[in-house]
GROMACS .gro file of N, CA and C in nm:
model
  270
    1MET      N    1  11.103  11.033   6.202
    1MET     CA    2  10.956  11.076   6.157
    1MET      C    3  10.912  10.924   6.143
    2THR      N    4  10.947  10.820   6.107
    2THR     CA    5  10.892  10.671   6.094
    2THR      C    6  10.831  10.660   6.213
    3GLY      N    7  10.909  10.681   6.320
    3GLY     CA    8  10.852  10.640   6.455
    3GLY      C    9  10.733  10.698   6.504
    4ASN      N   10  10.726  10.828   6.468
    4ASN     CA   11  10.622  10.890   6.510
    4ASN      C   12  10.496  10.869   6.430
    5TRP      N   13  10.520  10.847   6.297
    5TRP     CA   14  10.399  10.808   6.191
    5TRP      C   15  10.337  10.682   6.262
    6TRP      N   16  10.451  10.588   6.291
    6TRP     CA   17  10.364  10.459   6.333
    6TRP      C   18  10.306  10.461   6.469
    7ARG      N   19  10.362  10.528   6.556
    7ARG     CA   20  10.309  10.563   6.685
    7ARG      C   21  10.166  10.637   6.669
    8TYR      N   22  10.150  10.730   6.604
    8TYR     CA   23  10.036  10.797   6.590
    8TYR      C   24   9.914  10.748   6.476
    9THR      N   25   9.968  10.673   6.409
    9THR     CA   26   9.863  10.603   6.308
    9THR      C   27   9.819  10.461   6.349
   10VAL      N   28   9.909  10.372   6.363
   10VAL     CA   29   9.890  10.248   6.381
   10VAL      C   30   9.855  10.207   6.530
   11LEU      N   31   9.952  10.240   6.624
   11LEU     CA   32   9.926  10.218   6.772
   11LEU      C   33   9.812  10.292   6.822
   12HIS      N   34   9.770  10.431   6.770
   12HIS     CA   35   9.678  10.505   6.838
   12HIS      C   36   9.541  10.449   6.809
   13GLN      N   37   9.533  10.391   6.705
   13GLN     CA   38   9.389  10.323   6.656
   13GLN      C   39   9.335  10.233   6.778
   14MET      N   40   9.420  10.173   6.831
   14MET     CA   41   9.354  10.060   6.934
   14MET      C   42   9.310  10.159   7.069
   15SER      N   43   9.332  10.255   7.081
   15SER     CA   44   9.270  10.337   7.211
   15SER      C   45   9.176  10.408   7.151
   16ARG      N   46   9.112  10.411   7.020
   16ARG     CA   47   9.004  10.495   6.983
   16ARG      C   48   8.862  10.454   7.064
   17SER      N   49   8.798  10.533   7.032
   17SER     CA   50   8.644  10.502   7.069
   17SER      C   51   8.585  10.415   6.956
   18PRO      N   52   8.503  10.327   6.970
   18PRO     CA   53   8.442  10.262   6.850
   18PRO      C   54   8.341  10.336   6.782
   19ALA      N   55   8.284  10.446   6.859
   19ALA     CA   56   8.191  10.539   6.804
   19ALA      C   57   8.241  10.619   6.684
   20SER      N   58   8.388  10.655   6.673
   20SER     CA   59   8.432  10.725   6.568
   20SER      C   60   8.463  10.638   6.445
   21ALA      N   61   8.407  10.663   6.332
   21ALA     CA   62   8.419  10.565   6.220
   21ALA      C   63   8.501  10.622   6.119
   22ALA      N   64   8.533  10.756   6.120
   22ALA     CA   65   8.586  10.807   6.001
   22ALA      C   66   8.757  10.809   6.026
   23VAL      N   67   8.830  10.820   5.917
   23VAL     CA   68   8.967  10.856   5.948
   23VAL      C   69   8.979  10.995   5.949
   24VAL      N   70   9.072  11.028   6.066
   24VAL     CA   71   9.087  11.167   6.096
   24VAL      C   72   9.236  11.229   6.065
   25PHE      N   73   9.241  11.328   6.003
   25PHE     CA   74   9.374  11.375   5.967
   25PHE      C   75   9.391  11.516   6.037
   26THR      N   76   9.469  11.533   6.109
   26THR     CA   77   9.491  11.647   6.193
   26THR      C   78   9.642  11.708   6.184
   27VAL      N   79   9.651  11.825   6.208
   27VAL     CA   80   9.788  11.897   6.203
   27VAL      C   81   9.796  11.968   6.328
   28ALA      N   82   9.898  11.923   6.410
   28ALA     CA   83   9.917  11.976   6.525
   28ALA      C   84   9.984  12.133   6.501
   29ALA      N   85   9.994  12.195   6.625
   29ALA     CA   86  10.038  12.344   6.618
   29ALA      C   87  10.179  12.345   6.582
   30ASP      N   88  10.267  12.225   6.610
   30ASP     CA   89  10.396  12.222   6.578
   30ASP      C   90  10.413  12.193   6.416
   31GLY      N   91  10.323  12.144   6.360
   31GLY     CA   92  10.340  12.109   6.226
   31GLY      C   93  10.319  11.954   6.212
   32THR      N   94  10.295  11.890   6.304
   32THR     CA   95  10.317  11.741   6.318
   32THR      C   96  10.175  11.699   6.271
   33GLN      N   97  10.184  11.592   6.161
   33GLN     CA   98  10.068  11.552   6.106
   33GLN      C   99  10.026  11.414   6.172
   34ILE      N  100   9.876  11.404   6.205
   34ILE     CA  101   9.833  11.286   6.288
   34ILE      C  102   9.723  11.236   6.219
   35ILE      N  103   9.741  11.092   6.175
   35ILE     CA  104   9.632  11.039   6.104
   35ILE      C  105   9.577  10.925   6.203
   36THR      N  106   9.466  10.915   6.208
   36THR     CA  107   9.410  10.827   6.311
   36THR      C  108   9.293  10.747   6.246
   37PHE      N  109   9.291  10.627   6.265
   37PHE     CA  110   9.188  10.534   6.209
   37PHE      C  111   9.108  10.493   6.289
   38PRO      N  112   8.985  10.445   6.264
   38PRO     CA  113   8.891  10.365   6.376
   38PRO      C  114   8.925  10.241   6.430
   39LYS      N  115   8.895  10.223   6.522
   39LYS     CA  116   8.917  10.087   6.598
   39LYS      C  117   8.885   9.996   6.544
   40LEU      N  118   8.980   9.869   6.505
   40LEU     CA  119   8.950   9.767   6.444
   40LEU      C  120   8.855   9.686   6.515
   41ASN      N  121   8.748   9.620   6.483
   41ASN     CA  122   8.658   9.531   6.512
   41ASN      C  123   8.697   9.384   6.515
   42TRP      N  124   8.765   9.333   6.611
   42TRP     CA  125   8.820   9.213   6.583
   42TRP      C  126   8.720   9.108   6.567
   43ALA      N  127   8.621   9.105   6.632
   43ALA     CA  128   8.490   9.009   6.623
   43ALA      C  129   8.449   9.004   6.473
   44TRP      N  130   8.423   9.114   6.400
   44TRP     CA  131   8.396   9.117   6.265
   44TRP      C  132   8.489   9.048   6.176
   45PHE      N  133   8.633   9.097   6.211
   45PHE     CA  134   8.725   9.034   6.133
   45PHE      C  135   8.741   8.867   6.146
   46THR      N  136   8.708   8.846   6.269
   46THR     CA  137   8.716   8.674   6.296
   46THR      C  138   8.594   8.623   6.237
   47ILE      N  139   8.483   8.673   6.233
   47ILE     CA  140   8.361   8.624   6.170
   47ILE      C  141   8.381   8.602   6.020
   48THR      N  142   8.428   8.701   5.955
   48THR     CA  143   8.452   8.705   5.817
   48THR      C  144   8.554   8.621   5.760
   49LEU      N  145   8.674   8.612   5.858
   49LEU     CA  146   8.787   8.516   5.828
   49LEU      C  147   8.728   8.381   5.826
   50ALA      N  148   8.646   8.339   5.938
   50ALA     CA  149   8.615   8.210   5.944
   50ALA      C  150   8.479   8.177   5.830
   51ALA      N  151   8.420   8.261   5.798
   51ALA     CA  152   8.304   8.237   5.687
   51ALA      C  153   8.401   8.220   5.558
   52VAL      N  154   8.488   8.317   5.531
   52VAL     CA  155   8.565   8.281   5.402
   52VAL      C  156   8.640   8.155   5.387
   53LEU      N  157   8.690   8.113   5.493
   53LEU     CA  158   8.751   7.988   5.512
   53LEU      C  159   8.652   7.859   5.488
   54SER      N  160   8.561   7.876   5.585
   54SER     CA  161   8.434   7.752   5.570
   54SER      C  162   8.387   7.752   5.416
   55ILE      N  163   8.378   7.850   5.349
   55ILE     CA  164   8.321   7.852   5.200
   55ILE      C  165   8.413   7.784   5.115
   56GLY      N  166   8.538   7.838   5.158
   56GLY     CA  167   8.658   7.785   5.063
   56GLY      C  168   8.653   7.642   5.076
   57ILE      N  169   8.661   7.584   5.209
   57ILE     CA  170   8.687   7.422   5.230
   57ILE      C  171   8.564   7.357   5.189
   58ALA      N  172   8.438   7.414   5.207
   58ALA     CA  173   8.307   7.367   5.147
   58ALA      C  174   8.321   7.355   4.986
   59LEU      N  175   8.376   7.438   4.928
   59LEU     CA  176   8.407   7.430   4.776
   59LEU      C  177   8.506   7.316   4.738
   60ILE      N  178   8.600   7.310   4.820
   60ILE     CA  179   8.699   7.218   4.790
   60ILE      C  180   8.650   7.070   4.830
   61VAL      N  181   8.576   7.050   4.926
   61VAL     CA  182   8.505   6.902   4.937
   61VAL      C  183   8.424   6.885   4.837
   62LEU      N  184   8.331   6.976   4.808
   62LEU     CA  185   8.225   6.955   4.701
   62LEU      C  186   8.309   6.908   4.561
   63ILE      N  187   8.412   6.993   4.539
   63ILE     CA  188   8.474   6.955   4.388
   63ILE      C  189   8.541   6.833   4.415
   64ASP      N  190   8.586   6.785   4.513
   64ASP     CA  191   8.652   6.665   4.544
   64ASP      C  192   8.565   6.537   4.524
   65ARG      N  193   8.448   6.561   4.585
   65ARG     CA  194   8.336   6.452   4.581
   65ARG      C  195   8.252   6.462   4.434
   66ALA      N  196   8.278   6.548   4.359
   66ALA     CA  197   8.199   6.538   4.249
   66ALA      C  198   8.233   6.429   4.161
   67GLN      N  199   8.129   6.400   4.078
   67GLN     CA  200   8.157   6.260   3.980
   67GLN      C  201   8.154   6.328   3.858
   68PHE      N  202   8.273   6.342   3.772
   68PHE     CA  203   8.300   6.405   3.677
   68PHE      C  204   8.320   6.269   3.569
   69ASP      N  205   8.265   6.182   3.590
   69ASP     CA  206   8.273   6.055   3.472
   69ASP      C  207   8.181   6.067   3.387
   70ASP      N  208   8.250   6.123   3.278
   70ASP     CA  209   8.167   6.126   3.130
   70ASP      C  210   8.161   5.991   3.085
   71PRO      N  211   8.034   5.953   3.031
   71PRO     CA  212   8.042   5.819   2.961
   71PRO      C  213   8.167   5.786   2.848
   72VAL      N  214   8.222   5.672   2.846
   72VAL     CA  215   8.331   5.664   2.747
   72VAL      C  216   8.267   5.630   2.614
   73ALA      N  217   8.322   5.723   2.522
   73ALA     CA  218   8.268   5.719   2.401
   73ALA      C  219   8.326   5.593   2.321
   74PRO      N  220   8.243   5.521   2.245
   74PRO     CA  221   8.295   5.400   2.188
   74PRO      C  222   8.416   5.406   2.102
   75ALA      N  223   8.506   5.331   2.075
   75ALA     CA  224   8.621   5.334   1.986
   75ALA      C  225   8.567   5.316   1.850
   76PRO      N  226   8.607   5.423   1.741
   76PRO     CA  227   8.560   5.405   1.615
   76PRO      C  228   8.606   5.265   1.550
   77ASN      N  229   8.527   5.203   1.457
   77ASN     CA  230   8.547   5.097   1.390
   77ASN      C  231   8.648   5.117   1.289
   78PRO      N  232   8.743   5.006   1.273
   78PRO     CA  233   8.836   5.025   1.168
   78PRO      C  234   8.774   5.037   1.028
   79PRO      N  235   8.822   5.116   0.938
   79PRO     CA  236   8.786   5.116   0.809
   79PRO      C  237   8.786   4.983   0.722
   80ALA      N  238   8.703   4.951   0.646
   80ALA     CA  239   8.681   4.802   0.568
   80ALA      C  240   8.815   4.785   0.470
   81SER      N  241   8.862   4.904   0.420
   81SER     CA  242   8.958   4.915   0.321
   81SER      C  243   9.068   5.004   0.371
   82CYS      N  244   9.198   4.990   0.324
   82CYS     CA  245   9.293   5.095   0.361
   82CYS      C  246   9.320   5.175   0.236
   83GLN      N  247   9.232   5.184   0.175
   83GLN     CA  248   9.240   5.278   0.047
   83GLN      C  249   9.293   5.400   0.080
   84LEU      N  250   9.403   5.482   0.037
   84LEU     CA  251   9.448   5.594   0.074
   84LEU      C  252   9.552   5.600   0.158
   85PHE      N  253   9.524   5.510   0.243
   85PHE     CA  254   9.630   5.468   0.365
   85PHE      C  255   9.721   5.351   0.368
   86CYS      N  256   9.708   5.266   0.268
   86CYS     CA  257   9.767   5.154   0.258
   86CYS      C  258   9.902   5.168   0.220
   87PRO      N  259   9.984   5.070   0.305
   87PRO     CA  260  10.148   5.110   0.270
   87PRO      C  261  10.162   5.038   0.154
   88GLU      N  262  10.277   5.124   0.079
   88GLU     CA  263  10.294   5.063  -0.048
   88GLU      C  264  10.387   4.945  -0.046
   89PRO      N  265  10.377   4.848  -0.117
   89PRO     CA  266  10.476   4.721  -0.107
   89PRO      C  267  10.612   4.757  -0.143
   90THR      N  268  10.716   4.701  -0.077
   90THR     CA  269  10.850   4.742  -0.123
   90THR      C  270  10.917   4.662  -0.209
   0.00000   0.00000   0.00000
């Protein structure tokens, strides 16, 4: 059964007409269930994949070259006296 399903669904879609856009579910006279899908348009797939990869690479380059250097805050001045924090003499 698995071999028939694979043959009728996945491999059959390559020979379909591009004009048929809907998934078709049919049951043959002998009870065999046939599911057919529209033919995959590889040009759109390739264009979409290239666009997604290009946008991803562009974002990586932009983030890599961004200057995130915040100004360094000056160090706080030490207190004039150590009251409350002075070590006790031993």
